[in-house]
Amino acid sequence: MAMAALRREGRRLLLSPITPNPSSAARSAMSISPEQSAPIGLRSISTQVVRNRMKSVKNIQKITKAMKMVAASKLRAVQVRTENSRGLWQPFTALLGDTPSVDVKKNVIVTITSDKGLCGGINSTSVKVSKSLFKVTSGPEKETKYVILGEKGKVQLIRDSKGSIEMTVTELQKNPVNYTQISVLADDILKNVEFDALRIVFNKFHSVVAFIPTVSTVLSPEVVERESEAGGKLGDLDSYEIEGGETKSEVLQNLAEFQFSCVLYNAALENACSELGARMSAMDSSSRNAGEMLDRLTLSYNRTRQASITTELIEIISGASALTG
Amino acid sequence: MASAAAGAVAGAAAPFWRAAGMTYITYSNICASLLRSCLKEPYKADAASREKVHFAISKWAQGKPEKPVIRSDTPGE
């Protein structure tokens, strides 16, 4: 390169010690720190820092793009299952009603969050909704407790609501969500936690970019009986004929347990869908930001490189002209 | 616990599984796994993959978590 020849000329003219640098490494020689092998008096600006940053930003962009693809492919499968599971709880709501305004003494808030991060803001919104629900349902003679599914919710709620946590469940996402797992979990909750009403907080999946925090209310059998005496939607239960020699309270109990299990299953699936969708959009915006950062870094790298070339040229030429002129 | 009381209160009509302390959910799960084991291969393997359970549950007492209990079909993982 003419540049390299000029530099060699300049070095000879300056009577500097012989540099071992081959000419092919002219560009990299510029970026090596001045102490290493540049001749005395020759300054070069280091572009190493910028180049390292560019490399790491490019890697991050690749990783986030890959994560987005993975989330998109998983989302397709889970979405089908979620839509199918919506049919599980709809008959229950038609029969027993979903009454979020029911006033009971013991509330248990079941918050569904994810174990893994990098999924945008869905876990924080779930926790915010749970906290405000806690405030709404607390009062004199009333008791509210949390049951937390997922690491992220646990971490956030530990900070200020340690005393009201009843149970935490983690490592749920090791296997894909299936009904057996959720029902075993529901069974555990039913056996260990006293409640009059269960409020399940999750993110309902509307579309790939829209996740709505939702609260589903499941009442315990005694409360259902009490409400049915009081009339209203539940009061119509008496007009149904019950077969099989079971009493109404037994049927109600079975139904209430099954309702809890179904609603929890649907909530877990919807939350999983929302998590994948949120991760997709978070990773997408992250790769876009990385791309923009890369553009800015490239510009600054080129500017630095050109500036250092210009500086070297000026020094060489002024040195040469000082000797000859 | 409320469920046991309601089961006993119903009198002699309480089904055997309720009297044994199971909830309806446990009962239906056992029935479902019985049904799954009636399948032939390869559907049996597909169904078995839908039955895997693994989670770590820990109860809290007075603001402190107790040791988590791992409920899993695959112990040692």
Short mmCIF file of C-alpha atoms in Angstrom, two decimals:
data_model
loop_
_atom_site.label_atom_id
_atom_site.label_comp_id
_atom_site.label_asym_id
_atom_site.label_seq_id
_atom_site.Cartn_x
_atom_site.Cartn_y
_atom_site.Cartn_z
CA MET A 1 0.00 0.00 0.00
CA ALA A 2 1.25 3.49 -0.70
CA MET A 3 0.56 4.35 2.88
CA ALA A 4 2.83 1.61 4.13
CA ALA A 5 5.61 2.66 1.78
CA LEU A 6 5.30 6.20 3.00
CA ARG A 7 5.53 5.04 6.54
CA ARG A 8 8.62 3.05 5.80
CA GLU A 9 10.12 6.10 4.17
CA GLY A 10 9.26 8.18 7.15
CA ARG A 11 10.88 5.68 9.47
CA ARG A 12 14.07 5.60 7.49
CA LEU A 13 14.19 9.35 7.32
CA LEU A 14 13.67 9.68 11.02
CA LEU A 15 16.58 7.31 11.61
CA SER A 16 14.49 5.37 14.03
CA PRO A 17 15.31 1.86 15.24
CA ILE A 18 14.15 -0.77 12.83
CA THR A 19 10.64 -1.91 13.53
CA PRO A 20 9.96 -5.59 13.03
CA ASN A 21 6.48 -4.87 11.70
CA PRO A 22 5.77 -6.29 8.27
CA SER A 23 3.89 -3.99 5.95
CA SER A 24 0.86 -6.22 5.80
CA ALA A 25 0.28 -5.46 9.40
CA ALA A 26 0.26 -1.77 8.69
CA ARG A 27 -3.30 -1.32 9.82
CA SER A 28 -2.95 -3.42 12.91
CA ALA A 29 0.35 -1.78 13.73
CA MET A 30 -1.55 1.43 14.01
CA SER A 31 -3.85 -0.01 16.58
CA ILE A 32 -1.15 -1.57 18.71
CA SER A 33 -0.38 0.60 21.65
CA PRO A 34 2.53 2.96 21.15
CA GLU A 35 4.78 1.17 23.61
CA GLN A 36 4.91 -1.99 21.59
CA SER A 37 6.67 -1.73 18.30
CA ALA A 38 6.07 1.68 16.81
CA PRO A 39 9.10 3.82 16.31
CA ILE A 40 9.95 6.49 18.83
CA GLY A 41 7.95 9.61 18.26
CA LEU A 42 5.29 7.91 16.17
CA ARG A 43 1.95 8.17 17.91
CA SER A 44 -1.05 6.05 16.99
CA ILE A 45 -4.57 6.18 18.38
CA SER A 46 -5.85 2.87 19.66
CA THR A 47 -8.98 1.53 18.00
CA GLN A 48 -8.76 -1.70 19.95
CA VAL A 49 -11.32 -0.61 22.52
CA VAL A 50 -13.90 0.25 19.91
CA ARG A 51 -13.28 -2.95 18.02
CA ASN A 52 -13.80 -5.05 21.14
CA ARG A 53 -17.06 -3.30 21.81
CA MET A 54 -18.19 -3.90 18.26
CA LYS A 55 -17.42 -7.58 18.50
CA SER A 56 -19.34 -8.04 21.74
CA VAL A 57 -22.33 -6.03 20.52
CA LYS A 58 -22.46 -8.15 17.38
CA ASN A 59 -22.43 -11.32 19.48
CA ILE A 60 -25.23 -10.01 21.64
CA GLN A 61 -27.25 -9.21 18.57
CA LYS A 62 -26.83 -12.75 17.28
CA ILE A 63 -27.82 -14.25 20.60
CA THR A 64 -30.92 -12.14 21.02
CA LYS A 65 -31.99 -12.88 17.48
CA ALA A 66 -31.65 -16.59 18.18
CA MET A 67 -33.62 -16.26 21.41
CA LYS A 68 -36.39 -14.52 19.51
CA MET A 69 -36.58 -17.36 17.00
CA VAL A 70 -36.69 -19.95 19.75
CA ALA A 71 -39.45 -18.10 21.57
CA ALA A 72 -41.44 -17.70 18.35
CA SER A 73 -41.29 -21.40 17.57
CA LYS A 74 -42.28 -22.38 21.11
CA LEU A 75 -45.09 -19.85 21.08
CA ARG A 76 -46.84 -21.48 18.17
CA ALA A 77 -47.16 -24.81 19.96
CA VAL A 78 -48.25 -23.37 23.30
CA GLN A 79 -50.78 -21.04 21.70
CA VAL A 80 -52.73 -23.94 20.25
CA ARG A 81 -52.89 -25.64 23.62
CA THR A 82 -53.94 -22.45 25.34
CA GLU A 83 -56.83 -21.86 23.03
CA ASN A 84 -57.97 -25.41 23.51
CA SER A 85 -57.78 -25.11 27.27
CA ARG A 86 -60.07 -22.11 27.33
CA GLY A 87 -62.95 -24.50 26.84
CA LEU A 88 -62.21 -26.06 30.21
CA TRP A 89 -63.24 -23.22 32.43
CA GLN A 90 -65.89 -21.56 30.34
CA PRO A 91 -68.63 -23.96 31.44
CA PHE A 92 -67.63 -23.34 35.04
CA THR A 93 -67.99 -19.62 34.67
CA ALA A 94 -71.34 -20.14 33.00
CA LEU A 95 -72.48 -22.31 35.88
CA LEU A 96 -70.90 -20.83 38.94
CA GLY A 97 -70.06 -17.33 37.81
CA ASP A 98 -66.82 -15.46 38.31
CA THR A 99 -67.41 -12.96 41.05
CA PRO A 100 -64.36 -10.89 41.76
CA SER A 101 -66.33 -8.67 44.06
CA VAL A 102 -67.20 -11.41 46.49
CA ASP A 103 -66.47 -10.42 50.03
CA VAL A 104 -64.82 -13.14 52.02
CA LYS A 105 -62.62 -13.37 55.05
CA LYS A 106 -59.75 -15.43 53.79
CA ASN A 107 -58.28 -14.59 50.45
CA VAL A 108 -55.40 -16.35 48.85
CA ILE A 109 -53.71 -14.69 45.92
CA VAL A 110 -52.05 -17.12 43.54
CA THR A 111 -49.53 -15.24 41.42
CA ILE A 112 -48.23 -16.97 38.33
CA THR A 113 -44.85 -15.77 37.10
CA SER A 114 -42.00 -17.24 35.16
CA ASP A 115 -38.78 -18.77 36.33
CA LYS A 116 -36.61 -17.32 33.60
CA GLY A 117 -36.02 -13.70 32.86
CA LEU A 118 -35.51 -11.62 29.72
CA CYS A 119 -39.23 -11.59 29.11
CA GLY A 120 -40.08 -7.94 29.30
CA GLY A 121 -42.39 -6.53 31.95
CA ILE A 122 -45.00 -9.23 32.41
CA ASN A 123 -43.75 -10.44 35.76
CA SER A 124 -43.66 -6.93 37.17
CA THR A 125 -47.23 -6.25 36.05
CA SER A 126 -48.42 -9.47 37.65
CA VAL A 127 -46.72 -8.58 40.90
CA LYS A 128 -48.15 -5.05 40.80
CA VAL A 129 -51.66 -6.40 40.29
CA SER A 130 -51.16 -8.88 43.13
CA LYS A 131 -50.01 -6.16 45.48
CA SER A 132 -52.96 -3.92 44.72
CA LEU A 133 -55.30 -6.88 45.09
CA PHE A 134 -53.72 -7.53 48.44
CA LYS A 135 -54.48 -3.99 49.51
CA VAL A 136 -58.05 -4.22 48.27
CA THR A 137 -58.78 -7.45 50.04
CA SER A 138 -57.15 -6.65 53.34
CA GLY A 139 -59.04 -5.08 56.12
CA PRO A 140 -60.20 -5.75 59.64
CA GLU A 141 -60.88 -9.46 60.26
CA LYS A 142 -59.75 -10.29 56.80
CA GLU A 143 -56.70 -12.25 55.95
CA THR A 144 -54.86 -12.34 52.66
CA LYS A 145 -51.98 -14.57 51.76
CA TYR A 146 -49.82 -15.19 48.72
CA VAL A 147 -49.01 -18.38 46.92
CA ILE A 148 -46.31 -17.68 44.37
CA LEU A 149 -45.51 -19.77 41.32
CA GLY A 150 -42.20 -18.96 39.70
CA GLU A 151 -38.88 -17.47 40.71
CA LYS A 152 -39.40 -13.98 39.39
CA GLY A 153 -42.50 -13.35 41.42
CA LYS A 154 -40.92 -14.78 44.51
CA VAL A 155 -37.94 -12.48 44.25
CA GLN A 156 -40.09 -9.41 43.85
CA LEU A 157 -42.60 -10.21 46.55
CA ILE A 158 -39.99 -11.26 49.09
CA ARG A 159 -38.80 -7.70 49.30
CA ASP A 160 -41.81 -6.25 51.00
CA SER A 161 -44.40 -8.93 51.64
CA LYS A 162 -42.36 -11.61 53.32
CA GLY A 163 -44.79 -12.16 56.12
CA SER A 164 -47.80 -12.81 53.93
CA ILE A 165 -46.37 -15.54 51.78
CA GLU A 166 -47.92 -18.91 52.33
CA MET A 167 -46.11 -21.04 49.75
CA THR A 168 -43.73 -20.65 46.87
CA VAL A 169 -43.33 -23.04 43.98
CA THR A 170 -40.37 -23.07 41.63
CA GLU A 171 -38.89 -25.25 38.89
CA LEU A 172 -42.29 -25.55 37.31
CA GLN A 173 -40.94 -24.90 33.85
CA LYS A 174 -38.72 -27.91 33.72
CA ASN A 175 -41.38 -29.85 31.86
CA PRO A 176 -43.82 -28.30 29.45
CA VAL A 177 -47.05 -27.34 31.14
CA ASN A 178 -49.35 -30.33 31.43
CA TYR A 179 -52.54 -30.88 33.32
CA THR A 180 -51.16 -33.54 35.64
CA GLN A 181 -48.49 -31.24 37.00
CA ILE A 182 -50.89 -28.38 37.53
CA SER A 183 -53.44 -30.61 39.20
CA VAL A 184 -50.87 -32.02 41.61
CA LEU A 185 -49.96 -28.44 42.43
CA ALA A 186 -53.61 -27.50 42.86
CA ASP A 187 -54.04 -30.44 45.16
CA ASP A 188 -51.10 -29.27 47.27
CA ILE A 189 -52.52 -25.80 47.52
CA LEU A 190 -55.95 -27.10 48.45
CA LYS A 191 -54.57 -29.32 51.15
CA ASN A 192 -52.21 -26.84 52.72
CA VAL A 193 -53.86 -23.49 52.44
CA GLU A 194 -57.06 -22.39 54.08
CA PHE A 195 -59.06 -20.15 51.87
CA ASP A 196 -62.50 -18.82 51.23
CA ALA A 197 -61.66 -17.41 47.85
CA LEU A 198 -58.71 -17.96 45.57
CA ARG A 199 -57.66 -15.19 43.27
CA ILE A 200 -55.40 -16.28 40.47
CA VAL A 201 -53.33 -13.50 38.90
CA PHE A 202 -51.85 -14.15 35.48
CA ASN A 203 -51.25 -12.55 32.10
CA LYS A 204 -53.92 -13.43 29.61
CA PHE A 205 -52.70 -13.88 26.09
CA HIS A 206 -54.60 -11.74 23.60
CA SER A 207 -52.08 -11.56 20.84
CA VAL A 208 -48.35 -11.64 20.34
CA VAL A 209 -48.00 -8.07 21.50
CA ALA A 210 -50.88 -7.76 23.95
CA PHE A 211 -50.90 -9.41 27.37
CA ILE A 212 -53.58 -8.38 29.83
CA PRO A 213 -53.12 -9.01 33.53
CA THR A 214 -56.20 -10.88 34.67
CA VAL A 215 -57.64 -12.07 37.95
CA SER A 216 -59.77 -15.19 38.11
CA THR A 217 -61.74 -15.91 41.25
CA VAL A 218 -62.44 -19.40 42.48
CA LEU A 219 -64.56 -19.80 45.55
CA SER A 220 -64.31 -22.53 48.10
CA PRO A 221 -67.30 -24.89 48.37
CA GLU A 222 -68.62 -23.40 51.57
CA VAL A 223 -68.68 -19.94 50.10
CA VAL A 224 -70.40 -21.26 47.01
CA GLU A 225 -73.07 -22.76 49.19
CA ARG A 226 -73.46 -19.54 51.09
CA GLU A 227 -73.77 -17.56 47.90
CA SER A 228 -76.26 -20.00 46.48
CA GLU A 229 -78.45 -19.54 49.51
CA ALA A 230 -78.21 -15.83 49.00
CA GLY A 231 -79.59 -16.08 45.49
CA GLY A 232 -78.37 -14.63 42.31
CA LYS A 233 -76.67 -16.72 39.69
CA LEU A 234 -75.64 -19.38 42.12
CA GLY A 235 -79.13 -19.56 43.55
CA ASP A 236 -80.32 -21.17 40.34
CA LEU A 237 -78.30 -24.24 41.18
CA ASP A 238 -81.27 -25.65 43.02
CA SER A 239 -83.16 -25.91 39.78
CA TYR A 240 -80.71 -28.57 38.58
CA GLU A 241 -81.39 -32.18 39.28
CA ILE A 242 -78.57 -34.09 40.88
CA GLU A 243 -78.16 -37.75 40.09
CA GLY A 244 -76.21 -40.43 41.75
CA GLY A 245 -77.16 -40.13 45.36
CA GLU A 246 -74.79 -37.31 46.12
CA THR A 247 -75.83 -34.29 47.99
CA LYS A 248 -75.59 -30.83 46.58
CA SER A 249 -72.75 -29.88 48.87
CA GLU A 250 -70.69 -32.82 47.71
CA VAL A 251 -71.24 -32.04 44.09
CA LEU A 252 -70.36 -28.44 44.78
CA GLN A 253 -67.20 -29.48 46.52
CA ASN A 254 -66.09 -31.68 43.65
CA LEU A 255 -66.96 -28.98 41.19
CA ALA A 256 -65.11 -26.33 43.14
CA GLU A 257 -61.95 -28.39 43.30
CA PHE A 258 -62.11 -29.27 39.66
CA GLN A 259 -62.81 -25.66 38.79
CA PHE A 260 -59.72 -24.56 40.63
CA SER A 261 -57.61 -27.10 38.83
CA CYS A 262 -58.96 -26.15 35.41
CA VAL A 263 -58.66 -22.44 35.97
CA LEU A 264 -55.11 -22.85 37.23
CA TYR A 265 -54.24 -24.94 34.16
CA ASN A 266 -55.61 -22.34 31.81
CA ALA A 267 -53.90 -19.56 33.74
CA ALA A 268 -50.55 -21.34 33.61
CA LEU A 269 -50.86 -21.89 29.86
CA GLU A 270 -51.90 -18.32 29.19
CA ASN A 271 -49.04 -17.03 31.27
CA ALA A 272 -46.61 -19.27 29.42
CA CYS A 273 -47.90 -17.91 26.10
CA SER A 274 -47.61 -14.35 27.33
CA GLU A 275 -44.11 -15.00 28.59
CA LEU A 276 -43.01 -16.32 25.20
CA GLY A 277 -44.65 -13.45 23.37
CA ALA A 278 -43.07 -10.90 25.70
CA ARG A 279 -39.70 -12.56 25.30
CA MET A 280 -40.07 -12.40 21.53
CA SER A 281 -40.75 -8.69 21.52
CA ALA A 282 -38.10 -7.98 24.15
CA MET A 283 -35.44 -9.85 22.19
CA ASP A 284 -36.58 -8.23 18.98
CA SER A 285 -36.18 -4.72 20.36
CA SER A 286 -32.90 -5.78 21.93
CA SER A 287 -31.45 -6.93 18.58
CA ARG A 288 -32.67 -3.74 16.96
CA ASN A 289 -30.97 -1.65 19.62
CA ALA A 290 -27.83 -3.70 19.23
CA GLY A 291 -27.91 -3.04 15.49
CA GLU A 292 -28.22 0.68 16.05
CA MET A 293 -25.41 0.62 18.57
CA LEU A 294 -23.29 -1.29 16.10
CA ASP A 295 -23.92 1.39 13.45
CA ARG A 296 -22.87 4.14 15.81
CA LEU A 297 -19.78 2.25 16.88
CA THR A 298 -18.82 1.57 13.28
CA LEU A 299 -19.05 5.24 12.48
CA SER A 300 -16.93 6.20 15.44
CA TYR A 301 -14.43 3.46 14.64
CA ASN A 302 -14.02 4.68 11.07
CA ARG A 303 -13.66 8.24 12.22
CA THR A 304 -10.99 7.28 14.73
CA ARG A 305 -9.17 5.18 12.21
CA GLN A 306 -9.16 7.91 9.58
CA ALA A 307 -8.10 10.49 12.11
CA SER A 308 -5.14 8.42 13.19
CA ILE A 309 -4.10 7.79 9.60
CA THR A 310 -4.28 11.50 8.92
CA THR A 311 -2.26 12.28 12.02
CA GLU A 312 0.42 9.80 11.05
CA LEU A 313 0.60 11.17 7.55
CA ILE A 314 0.93 14.69 8.84
CA GLU A 315 3.69 13.72 11.21
CA ILE A 316 5.60 11.77 8.60
CA ILE A 317 5.32 14.44 6.00
CA SER A 318 6.15 17.25 8.34
CA GLY A 319 9.07 15.25 9.66
CA ALA A 320 10.28 14.58 6.16
CA SER A 321 9.88 18.16 5.09
CA ALA A 322 11.64 19.35 8.24
CA LEU A 323 14.64 17.26 7.32
CA THR A 324 14.79 18.12 3.67
CA GLY A 325 13.61 21.72 3.69
CA MET B 1 -59.54 -28.95 56.90
CA ALA B 2 -62.71 -27.77 55.25
CA SER B 3 -62.86 -30.54 52.69
CA ALA B 4 -62.72 -33.32 55.27
CA ALA B 5 -65.42 -31.66 57.32
CA ALA B 6 -67.69 -31.26 54.32
CA GLY B 7 -67.08 -34.85 53.31
CA ALA B 8 -67.95 -36.16 56.73
CA VAL B 9 -70.89 -33.87 57.17
CA ALA B 10 -72.47 -35.26 54.03
CA GLY B 11 -72.85 -38.42 56.00
CA ALA B 12 -72.76 -41.93 54.70
CA ALA B 13 -72.96 -40.68 51.15
CA ALA B 14 -69.28 -39.68 51.18
CA PRO B 15 -67.50 -41.65 48.48
CA PHE B 16 -64.64 -43.86 49.56
CA TRP B 17 -61.96 -41.63 48.14
CA ARG B 18 -63.22 -38.59 49.95
CA ALA B 19 -63.27 -40.54 53.18
CA ALA B 20 -59.67 -41.59 52.51
CA GLY B 21 -58.59 -37.96 52.38
CA MET B 22 -58.24 -37.50 48.63
CA THR B 23 -59.60 -34.55 46.81
CA TYR B 24 -61.57 -34.84 43.62
CA ILE B 25 -58.49 -33.72 41.73
CA THR B 26 -56.41 -36.63 43.03
CA TYR B 27 -59.25 -38.99 42.23
CA SER B 28 -59.57 -37.82 38.65
CA ASN B 29 -55.80 -37.91 38.21
CA ILE B 30 -55.63 -41.52 39.30
CA CYS B 31 -58.46 -42.38 36.93
CA ALA B 32 -56.68 -40.56 34.13
CA SER B 33 -53.39 -42.37 34.68
CA LEU B 34 -55.25 -45.68 34.73
CA LEU B 35 -56.77 -44.75 31.40
CA ARG B 36 -53.40 -43.76 30.00
CA SER B 37 -51.91 -47.10 30.94
CA CYS B 38 -54.62 -48.80 28.90
CA LEU B 39 -53.25 -47.37 25.69
CA LYS B 40 -51.18 -49.24 23.18
CA GLU B 41 -47.80 -48.13 21.92
CA PRO B 42 -46.94 -45.60 20.44
CA TYR B 43 -49.81 -43.62 21.93
CA LYS B 44 -48.79 -44.78 25.35
CA ALA B 45 -45.43 -43.06 25.10
CA ASP B 46 -47.09 -39.86 23.87
CA ALA B 47 -49.49 -39.90 26.75
CA ALA B 48 -46.76 -40.65 29.25
CA SER B 49 -44.93 -37.54 28.17
CA ARG B 50 -48.00 -35.54 29.15
CA GLU B 51 -47.86 -36.93 32.62
CA LYS B 52 -44.53 -35.68 33.81
CA VAL B 53 -44.54 -33.78 37.07
CA HIS B 54 -41.70 -31.78 38.50
CA PHE B 55 -41.71 -28.82 40.80
CA ALA B 56 -40.20 -27.67 44.07
CA ILE B 57 -42.66 -26.41 46.63
CA SER B 58 -41.73 -24.75 49.87
CA LYS B 59 -44.03 -23.63 52.63
CA TRP B 60 -43.37 -20.42 54.46
CA ALA B 61 -43.76 -19.83 58.15
CA GLN B 62 -43.48 -16.36 59.66
CA GLY B 63 -41.72 -14.88 56.71
CA LYS B 64 -39.14 -17.63 56.36
CA PRO B 65 -39.13 -20.36 53.78
CA GLU B 66 -38.74 -23.90 54.88
CA LYS B 67 -36.78 -26.46 53.00
CA PRO B 68 -38.33 -27.00 49.58
CA VAL B 69 -39.89 -30.33 48.87
CA ILE B 70 -39.32 -31.55 45.37
CA ARG B 71 -42.24 -33.42 43.92
CA SER B 72 -41.03 -35.16 40.87
CA ASP B 73 -41.52 -38.20 38.73
CA THR B 74 -37.83 -38.15 38.01
CA PRO B 75 -36.02 -38.08 41.32
CA GLY B 76 -32.40 -37.20 41.47
CA GLU B 77 -32.56 -34.47 38.84
#
